PDB file of C-alpha atoms in Angstrom:
ATOM      1  CA  UNK A   1      11.549 -23.135  15.430  1.00  0.00           C
ATOM      2  CA  UNK A   2       9.538 -22.026  12.408  1.00  0.00           C
ATOM      3  CA  UNK A   3       5.811 -21.308  12.526  1.00  0.00           C
ATOM      4  CA  UNK A   4       5.352 -23.352   9.359  1.00  0.00           C
ATOM      5  CA  UNK A   5       6.772 -26.877   9.574  1.00  0.00           C
ATOM      6  CA  UNK A   6       8.589 -28.486   6.667  1.00  0.00           C
ATOM      7  CA  UNK A   7      10.647 -31.691   6.500  1.00  0.00           C
ATOM      8  CA  UNK A   8      14.369 -30.837   6.565  1.00  0.00           C
ATOM      9  CA  UNK A   9      15.094 -32.924   3.490  1.00  0.00           C
ATOM     10  CA  UNK A  10      13.541 -34.967   0.705  1.00  0.00           C
ATOM     11  CA  UNK A  11      15.135 -36.820  -2.168  1.00  0.00           C
ATOM     12  CA  UNK A  12      14.215 -38.506  -5.395  1.00  0.00           C
ATOM     13  CA  UNK A  13      15.698 -39.954  -8.544  1.00  0.00           C
ATOM     14  CA  UNK A  14      15.544 -38.145 -11.878  1.00  0.00           C
ATOM     15  CA  UNK A  15      12.093 -38.491 -13.421  1.00  0.00           C
ATOM     16  CA  UNK A  16      10.383 -39.276 -10.138  1.00  0.00           C
ATOM     17  CA  UNK A  17       7.732 -37.286  -8.282  1.00  0.00           C
ATOM     18  CA  UNK A  18       8.420 -35.750  -4.887  1.00  0.00           C
ATOM     19  CA  UNK A  19       6.245 -33.776  -2.528  1.00  0.00           C
ATOM     20  CA  UNK A  20       7.210 -31.295   0.182  1.00  0.00           C
ATOM     21  CA  UNK A  21       4.743 -30.704   2.991  1.00  0.00           C
ATOM     22  CA  UNK A  22       4.175 -27.490   4.932  1.00  0.00           C
ATOM     23  CA  UNK A  23       2.099 -27.645   8.101  1.00  0.00           C
ATOM     24  CA  UNK A  24       0.573 -24.527   9.582  1.00  0.00           C
ATOM     25  CA  UNK A  25      -2.101 -23.740  12.126  1.00  0.00           C
ATOM     26  CA  UNK A  26      -5.409 -21.999  12.700  1.00  0.00           C
ATOM     27  CA  UNK A  27      -3.702 -18.588  12.754  1.00  0.00           C
ATOM     28  CA  UNK A  28      -2.231 -18.843   9.252  1.00  0.00           C
ATOM     29  CA  UNK A  29      -3.510 -21.456   6.802  1.00  0.00           C
ATOM     30  CA  UNK A  30      -6.553 -22.179   8.928  1.00  0.00           C
ATOM     31  CA  UNK A  31      -7.413 -18.474   8.975  1.00  0.00           C
ATOM     32  CA  UNK A  32      -7.602 -18.519   5.197  1.00  0.00           C
ATOM     33  CA  UNK A  33      -4.215 -17.090   4.326  1.00  0.00           C
ATOM     34  CA  UNK A  34      -2.617 -18.400   1.169  1.00  0.00           C
ATOM     35  CA  UNK A  35       0.578 -20.408   0.931  1.00  0.00           C
ATOM     36  CA  UNK A  36       3.399 -19.417  -1.396  1.00  0.00           C
ATOM     37  CA  UNK A  37       6.485 -21.422  -2.325  1.00  0.00           C
ATOM     38  CA  UNK A  38      10.040 -20.339  -3.145  1.00  0.00           C
ATOM     39  CA  UNK A  39      12.993 -22.137  -4.674  1.00  0.00           C
ATOM     40  CA  UNK A  40      16.463 -21.135  -3.543  1.00  0.00           C
ATOM     41  CA  UNK A  41      19.326 -22.467  -5.597  1.00  0.00           C
ATOM     42  CA  UNK A  42      22.717 -22.581  -3.839  1.00  0.00           C
ATOM     43  CA  UNK A  43      24.173 -19.113  -3.352  1.00  0.00           C
ATOM     44  CA  UNK A  44      21.223 -17.273  -4.873  1.00  0.00           C
ATOM     45  CA  UNK A  45      18.165 -15.363  -3.708  1.00  0.00           C
ATOM     46  CA  UNK A  46      14.816 -17.108  -3.293  1.00  0.00           C
ATOM     47  CA  UNK A  47      12.647 -17.233  -6.394  1.00  0.00           C
ATOM     48  CA  UNK A  48       8.850 -17.299  -6.305  1.00  0.00           C
ATOM     49  CA  UNK A  49       7.701 -20.713  -7.512  1.00  0.00           C
ATOM     50  CA  UNK A  50       4.011 -20.976  -6.560  1.00  0.00           C
ATOM     51  CA  UNK A  51       1.711 -18.229  -5.284  1.00  0.00           C
ATOM     52  CA  UNK A  52      -1.844 -18.185  -4.038  1.00  0.00           C
ATOM     53  CA  UNK A  53      -1.701 -21.905  -3.206  1.00  0.00           C
ATOM     54  CA  UNK A  54      -1.750 -23.165  -6.782  1.00  0.00           C
ATOM     55  CA  UNK A  55      -0.592 -20.492  -9.238  1.00  0.00           C
ATOM     56  CA  UNK A  56       2.678 -20.542 -11.162  1.00  0.00           C
ATOM     57  CA  UNK A  57       4.403 -17.298 -12.171  1.00  0.00           C
ATOM     58  CA  UNK A  58       5.279 -16.973 -15.821  1.00  0.00           C
ATOM     59  CA  UNK A  59       8.313 -19.083 -16.665  1.00  0.00           C
ATOM     60  CA  UNK A  60       7.889 -21.690 -13.926  1.00  0.00           C
ATOM     61  CA  UNK A  61       7.558 -25.146 -15.501  1.00  0.00           C
ATOM     62  CA  UNK A  62       4.312 -27.058 -15.153  1.00  0.00           C
ATOM     63  CA  UNK A  63       6.231 -29.782 -13.323  1.00  0.00           C
ATOM     64  CA  UNK A  64       5.755 -27.684 -10.189  1.00  0.00           C
ATOM     65  CA  UNK A  65       2.329 -27.606  -8.554  1.00  0.00           C
ATOM     66  CA  UNK A  66       0.938 -26.573  -5.217  1.00  0.00           C
ATOM     67  CA  UNK A  67      -2.064 -27.367  -3.072  1.00  0.00           C
ATOM     68  CA  UNK A  68      -3.534 -26.361   0.275  1.00  0.00           C
ATOM     69  CA  UNK A  69      -6.160 -27.974   2.461  1.00  0.00           C
ATOM     70  CA  UNK A  70      -7.079 -26.920   5.948  1.00  0.00           C
ATOM     71  CA  UNK A  71      -3.911 -26.234   7.897  1.00  0.00           C
ATOM     72  CA  UNK A  72      -1.584 -28.057   5.499  1.00  0.00           C
ATOM     73  CA  UNK A  73      -0.062 -27.358   2.130  1.00  0.00           C
ATOM     74  CA  UNK A  74       2.214 -29.196  -0.239  1.00  0.00           C
ATOM     75  CA  UNK A  75       4.466 -28.641  -3.213  1.00  0.00           C
ATOM     76  CA  UNK A  76       4.746 -31.385  -5.808  1.00  0.00           C
ATOM     77  CA  UNK A  77       7.507 -31.735  -8.366  1.00  0.00           C
ATOM     78  CA  UNK A  78       7.072 -34.269 -11.136  1.00  0.00           C
ATOM     79  CA  UNK A  79       9.656 -35.426 -13.660  1.00  0.00           C
ATOM     80  CA  UNK A  80      12.461 -34.532 -11.254  1.00  0.00           C
ATOM     81  CA  UNK A  81      15.542 -32.988 -12.855  1.00  0.00           C
ATOM     82  CA  UNK A  82      19.057 -32.416 -11.555  1.00  0.00           C
ATOM     83  CA  UNK A  83      18.509 -28.643 -11.768  1.00  0.00           C
ATOM     84  CA  UNK A  84      15.667 -28.918  -9.229  1.00  0.00           C
ATOM     85  CA  UNK A  85      18.199 -29.595  -6.469  1.00  0.00           C
ATOM     86  CA  UNK A  86      17.651 -26.625  -4.154  1.00  0.00           C
ATOM     87  CA  UNK A  87      16.098 -25.462  -0.906  1.00  0.00           C
ATOM     88  CA  UNK A  88      12.333 -24.925  -0.935  1.00  0.00           C
ATOM     89  CA  UNK A  89      10.448 -22.638   1.446  1.00  0.00           C
ATOM     90  CA  UNK A  90       6.742 -22.183   2.118  1.00  0.00           C
ATOM     91  CA  UNK A  91       5.413 -18.797   3.253  1.00  0.00           C
ATOM     92  CA  UNK A  92       2.171 -17.326   4.538  1.00  0.00           C
ATOM     93  CA  UNK A  93       0.843 -14.673   6.904  1.00  0.00           C
ATOM     94  CA  UNK A  94       0.078 -15.277  10.565  1.00  0.00           C
ATOM     95  CA  UNK A  95      -2.643 -13.275  12.218  1.00  0.00           C
ATOM     96  CA  UNK A  96      -1.508 -14.084  15.767  1.00  0.00           C
ATOM     97  CA  UNK A  97       2.023 -12.888  15.057  1.00  0.00           C
ATOM     98  CA  UNK A  98       0.850 -10.049  12.799  1.00  0.00           C
ATOM     99  CA  UNK A  99       3.579 -10.868  10.346  1.00  0.00           C
ATOM    100  CA  UNK A 100       4.770 -12.996   7.462  1.00  0.00           C
ATOM    101  CA  UNK A 101       5.995 -16.463   8.294  1.00  0.00           C
ATOM    102  CA  UNK A 102       8.206 -18.949   6.516  1.00  0.00           C
ATOM    103  CA  UNK A 103       8.819 -22.639   6.832  1.00  0.00           C
ATOM    104  CA  UNK A 104      12.248 -23.782   7.925  1.00  0.00           C
ATOM    105  CA  UNK A 105      13.064 -24.939   4.410  1.00  0.00           C
ATOM    106  CA  UNK A 106      13.410 -28.332   2.759  1.00  0.00           C
ATOM    107  CA  UNK A 107      16.564 -29.406   0.959  1.00  0.00           C
ATOM    108  CA  UNK A 108      15.739 -31.402  -2.165  1.00  0.00           C
ATOM    109  CA  UNK A 109      18.427 -33.818  -3.301  1.00  0.00           C
ATOM    110  CA  UNK A 110      18.228 -35.347  -6.754  1.00  0.00           C
ATOM    111  CA  UNK A 111      19.878 -38.753  -6.483  1.00  0.00           C
TER     112      UNK A 111
ATOM    113  CA  UNK B   1      13.408  -5.961 -16.549  1.00  0.00           C
ATOM    114  CA  UNK B   2      12.865  -5.723 -12.829  1.00  0.00           C
ATOM    115  CA  UNK B   3      16.028  -5.271 -10.794  1.00  0.00           C
ATOM    116  CA  UNK B   4      16.607  -4.859  -7.076  1.00  0.00           C
ATOM    117  CA  UNK B   5      20.209  -4.250  -6.045  1.00  0.00           C
ATOM    118  CA  UNK B   6      21.192  -4.149  -2.378  1.00  0.00           C
ATOM    119  CA  UNK B   7      24.331  -2.526  -1.032  1.00  0.00           C
ATOM    120  CA  UNK B   8      25.821  -1.396   2.248  1.00  0.00           C
ATOM    121  CA  UNK B   9      26.534  -4.695   3.955  1.00  0.00           C
ATOM    122  CA  UNK B  10      29.775  -5.459   5.708  1.00  0.00           C
ATOM    123  CA  UNK B  11      31.484  -6.284   8.970  1.00  0.00           C
ATOM    124  CA  UNK B  12      30.431  -4.277  12.016  1.00  0.00           C
ATOM    125  CA  UNK B  13      31.091  -4.627  15.738  1.00  0.00           C
ATOM    126  CA  UNK B  14      28.311  -5.440  18.208  1.00  0.00           C
ATOM    127  CA  UNK B  15      26.500  -2.254  19.117  1.00  0.00           C
ATOM    128  CA  UNK B  16      27.437  -0.636  15.826  1.00  0.00           C
ATOM    129  CA  UNK B  17      25.312   0.689  12.990  1.00  0.00           C
ATOM    130  CA  UNK B  18      24.933   0.069   9.286  1.00  0.00           C
ATOM    131  CA  UNK B  19      22.666   1.436   6.561  1.00  0.00           C
ATOM    132  CA  UNK B  20      21.537  -0.829   3.755  1.00  0.00           C
ATOM    133  CA  UNK B  21      20.242   0.451   0.437  1.00  0.00           C
ATOM    134  CA  UNK B  22      18.167  -1.186  -2.272  1.00  0.00           C
ATOM    135  CA  UNK B  23      18.120   0.428  -5.710  1.00  0.00           C
ATOM    136  CA  UNK B  24      15.099  -0.524  -7.766  1.00  0.00           C
ATOM    137  CA  UNK B  25      14.430  -0.380 -11.511  1.00  0.00           C
ATOM    138  CA  UNK B  26      12.037  -1.897 -14.013  1.00  0.00           C
ATOM    139  CA  UNK B  27       8.771  -1.049 -12.265  1.00  0.00           C
ATOM    140  CA  UNK B  28       7.046   1.975 -10.751  1.00  0.00           C
ATOM    141  CA  UNK B  29       8.631   1.922  -7.316  1.00  0.00           C
ATOM    142  CA  UNK B  30       6.242   4.475  -5.821  1.00  0.00           C
ATOM    143  CA  UNK B  31       3.272   2.175  -6.541  1.00  0.00           C
ATOM    144  CA  UNK B  32       4.597  -0.735  -4.511  1.00  0.00           C
ATOM    145  CA  UNK B  33       4.957  -1.778  -0.912  1.00  0.00           C
ATOM    146  CA  UNK B  34       8.453  -3.117  -0.091  1.00  0.00           C
ATOM    147  CA  UNK B  35       9.981  -5.447   2.477  1.00  0.00           C
ATOM    148  CA  UNK B  36      13.347  -6.443   3.940  1.00  0.00           C
ATOM    149  CA  UNK B  37      13.853 -10.148   4.596  1.00  0.00           C
ATOM    150  CA  UNK B  38      16.963 -11.718   6.095  1.00  0.00           C
ATOM    151  CA  UNK B  39      18.562 -15.138   6.155  1.00  0.00           C
ATOM    152  CA  UNK B  40      21.113 -16.078   8.783  1.00  0.00           C
ATOM    153  CA  UNK B  41      23.941 -18.335   7.545  1.00  0.00           C
ATOM    154  CA  UNK B  42      22.571 -21.813   6.927  1.00  0.00           C
ATOM    155  CA  UNK B  43      19.154 -20.831   8.276  1.00  0.00           C
ATOM    156  CA  UNK B  44      15.697 -19.987   6.989  1.00  0.00           C
ATOM    157  CA  UNK B  45      14.033 -16.731   6.000  1.00  0.00           C
ATOM    158  CA  UNK B  46      12.749 -14.063   8.396  1.00  0.00           C
ATOM    159  CA  UNK B  47      10.903 -10.864   7.510  1.00  0.00           C
ATOM    160  CA  UNK B  48      12.440  -7.773   9.091  1.00  0.00           C
ATOM    161  CA  UNK B  49      10.587  -4.627   8.059  1.00  0.00           C
ATOM    162  CA  UNK B  50       7.807  -3.628   5.677  1.00  0.00           C
ATOM    163  CA  UNK B  51       6.675  -0.303   4.262  1.00  0.00           C
ATOM    164  CA  UNK B  52       3.663   0.787   2.295  1.00  0.00           C
ATOM    165  CA  UNK B  53       4.151   2.624  -0.993  1.00  0.00           C
ATOM    166  CA  UNK B  54       4.036   6.061   0.619  1.00  0.00           C
ATOM    167  CA  UNK B  55       6.154   5.051   3.606  1.00  0.00           C
ATOM    168  CA  UNK B  56       3.454   6.259   5.992  1.00  0.00           C
ATOM    169  CA  UNK B  57       2.689   2.769   7.358  1.00  0.00           C
ATOM    170  CA  UNK B  58       5.547   0.604   8.533  1.00  0.00           C
ATOM    171  CA  UNK B  59       5.775  -2.740  10.309  1.00  0.00           C
ATOM    172  CA  UNK B  60       8.738  -4.319  12.094  1.00  0.00           C
ATOM    173  CA  UNK B  61       9.453  -7.811  13.309  1.00  0.00           C
ATOM    174  CA  UNK B  62       9.681  -7.949  17.104  1.00  0.00           C
ATOM    175  CA  UNK B  63      13.325  -9.014  16.828  1.00  0.00           C
ATOM    176  CA  UNK B  64      14.357  -5.646  15.359  1.00  0.00           C
ATOM    177  CA  UNK B  65      11.729  -3.232  16.675  1.00  0.00           C
ATOM    178  CA  UNK B  66      13.308  -0.163  18.206  1.00  0.00           C
ATOM    179  CA  UNK B  67      16.697  -0.842  16.573  1.00  0.00           C
ATOM    180  CA  UNK B  68      16.007  -0.895  12.813  1.00  0.00           C
ATOM    181  CA  UNK B  69      14.309   1.756  10.687  1.00  0.00           C
ATOM    182  CA  UNK B  70      12.960   1.178   7.197  1.00  0.00           C
ATOM    183  CA  UNK B  71      12.545   4.133   4.871  1.00  0.00           C
ATOM    184  CA  UNK B  72      12.194   4.877   1.188  1.00  0.00           C
ATOM    185  CA  UNK B  73      12.851   7.665  -1.269  1.00  0.00           C
ATOM    186  CA  UNK B  74      10.383   7.299  -4.121  1.00  0.00           C
ATOM    187  CA  UNK B  75      12.126  10.034  -6.108  1.00  0.00           C
ATOM    188  CA  UNK B  76      15.320   7.981  -6.059  1.00  0.00           C
ATOM    189  CA  UNK B  77      13.626   4.572  -6.461  1.00  0.00           C
ATOM    190  CA  UNK B  78      15.398   3.439  -3.335  1.00  0.00           C
ATOM    191  CA  UNK B  79      14.634   1.534  -0.156  1.00  0.00           C
ATOM    192  CA  UNK B  80      16.731   1.759   2.985  1.00  0.00           C
ATOM    193  CA  UNK B  81      17.281  -0.100   6.243  1.00  0.00           C
ATOM    194  CA  UNK B  82      19.037   1.743   9.046  1.00  0.00           C
ATOM    195  CA  UNK B  83      20.321  -0.809  11.547  1.00  0.00           C
ATOM    196  CA  UNK B  84      21.441   0.360  14.976  1.00  0.00           C
ATOM    197  CA  UNK B  85      22.544  -1.462  18.132  1.00  0.00           C
ATOM    198  CA  UNK B  86      23.521  -4.449  16.048  1.00  0.00           C
ATOM    199  CA  UNK B  87      23.852  -7.850  17.687  1.00  0.00           C
ATOM    200  CA  UNK B  88      25.573 -11.058  16.660  1.00  0.00           C
ATOM    201  CA  UNK B  89      22.181 -12.580  15.916  1.00  0.00           C
ATOM    202  CA  UNK B  90      21.586  -9.915  13.254  1.00  0.00           C
ATOM    203  CA  UNK B  91      24.284 -11.554  11.127  1.00  0.00           C
ATOM    204  CA  UNK B  92      22.543 -12.522   7.901  1.00  0.00           C
ATOM    205  CA  UNK B  93      22.120 -11.902   4.224  1.00  0.00           C
ATOM    206  CA  UNK B  94      19.578  -9.097   3.878  1.00  0.00           C
ATOM    207  CA  UNK B  95      17.281  -9.126   0.872  1.00  0.00           C
ATOM    208  CA  UNK B  96      14.956  -6.422  -0.307  1.00  0.00           C
ATOM    209  CA  UNK B  97      11.867  -7.833  -1.987  1.00  0.00           C
ATOM    210  CA  UNK B  98       8.660  -6.651  -3.604  1.00  0.00           C
ATOM    211  CA  UNK B  99       5.298  -7.833  -2.286  1.00  0.00           C
ATOM    212  CA  UNK B 100       3.190  -8.845  -5.273  1.00  0.00           C
ATOM    213  CA  UNK B 101       0.035  -7.148  -4.000  1.00  0.00           C
ATOM    214  CA  UNK B 102      -1.681  -6.193  -0.791  1.00  0.00           C
ATOM    215  CA  UNK B 103      -0.435  -6.449   2.734  1.00  0.00           C
ATOM    216  CA  UNK B 104      -1.127  -9.755   4.399  1.00  0.00           C
ATOM    217  CA  UNK B 105      -1.684 -12.665   2.042  1.00  0.00           C
ATOM    218  CA  UNK B 106       0.921 -11.548  -0.483  1.00  0.00           C
ATOM    219  CA  UNK B 107       3.887 -13.404  -1.918  1.00  0.00           C
ATOM    220  CA  UNK B 108       7.145 -11.633  -2.728  1.00  0.00           C
ATOM    221  CA  UNK B 109       7.647 -11.787  -6.460  1.00  0.00           C
ATOM    222  CA  UNK B 110      10.971 -10.046  -6.951  1.00  0.00           C
ATOM    223  CA  UNK B 111      14.080 -10.252  -4.755  1.00  0.00           C
ATOM    224  CA  UNK B 112      17.468  -8.619  -4.810  1.00  0.00           C
ATOM    225  CA  UNK B 113      20.672 -10.625  -4.724  1.00  0.00           C
ATOM    226  CA  UNK B 114      21.194  -9.847  -1.044  1.00  0.00           C
ATOM    227  CA  UNK B 115      23.888  -8.117   0.976  1.00  0.00           C
ATOM    228  CA  UNK B 116      25.753  -9.796   3.820  1.00  0.00           C
ATOM    229  CA  UNK B 117      25.851  -8.180   7.246  1.00  0.00           C
ATOM    230  CA  UNK B 118      28.278  -9.690   9.731  1.00  0.00           C
ATOM    231  CA  UNK B 119      28.189  -8.544  13.352  1.00  0.00           C
ATOM    232  CA  UNK B 120      31.320  -9.639  15.150  1.00  0.00           C
ATOM    233  CA  UNK B 121      34.040  -8.228  17.361  1.00  0.00           C
TER     234      UNK B 121
END
């Protein structure tokens, strides 16, 4: 059971908007630690998608955006494309566990 | 460009040992903290071990404390993970990754391709 809770799967049609939630607690998000998001395409390593709650690394399309409020965070993908089909993970730091924590991952299916 | 290349994975019996390596290029290795993260087959991500740039401060996940040792050789731009007393539950792809900045609230901005460790009799 992951410290950060994500839905196991989401889906959407090409062009649509989908959101992936990530629920934390008072010892991670609530303690002020940032959320970061990763995209993992099948058979590849995770790739940093969003960092510091809302920031996109160079090269990440503007279709991807992140937000955080209280003990929850979310990743939004607009204008869904077939190439977005992947697993998405949220990540933060937990002060009670004294370590980095990840969500269980959400599989995005593009219909 | 930044490259992290892991090696050393393979099949090992329970109770056995393995040493993973991560060769780094494209950035000043000695300036950066580093971390090992693993992913069991079909499962999520779990941090394993973390070292500061000098190697003087090290953190381990409870699941590997006392069995795994992280080390680095800044002269060789390399990161290592010595894994002893391996268990079936250590079976995973092991990634080395670079924390972007700082210790706690940092993302990991570069990852290697991973090396598979399988613990089975």
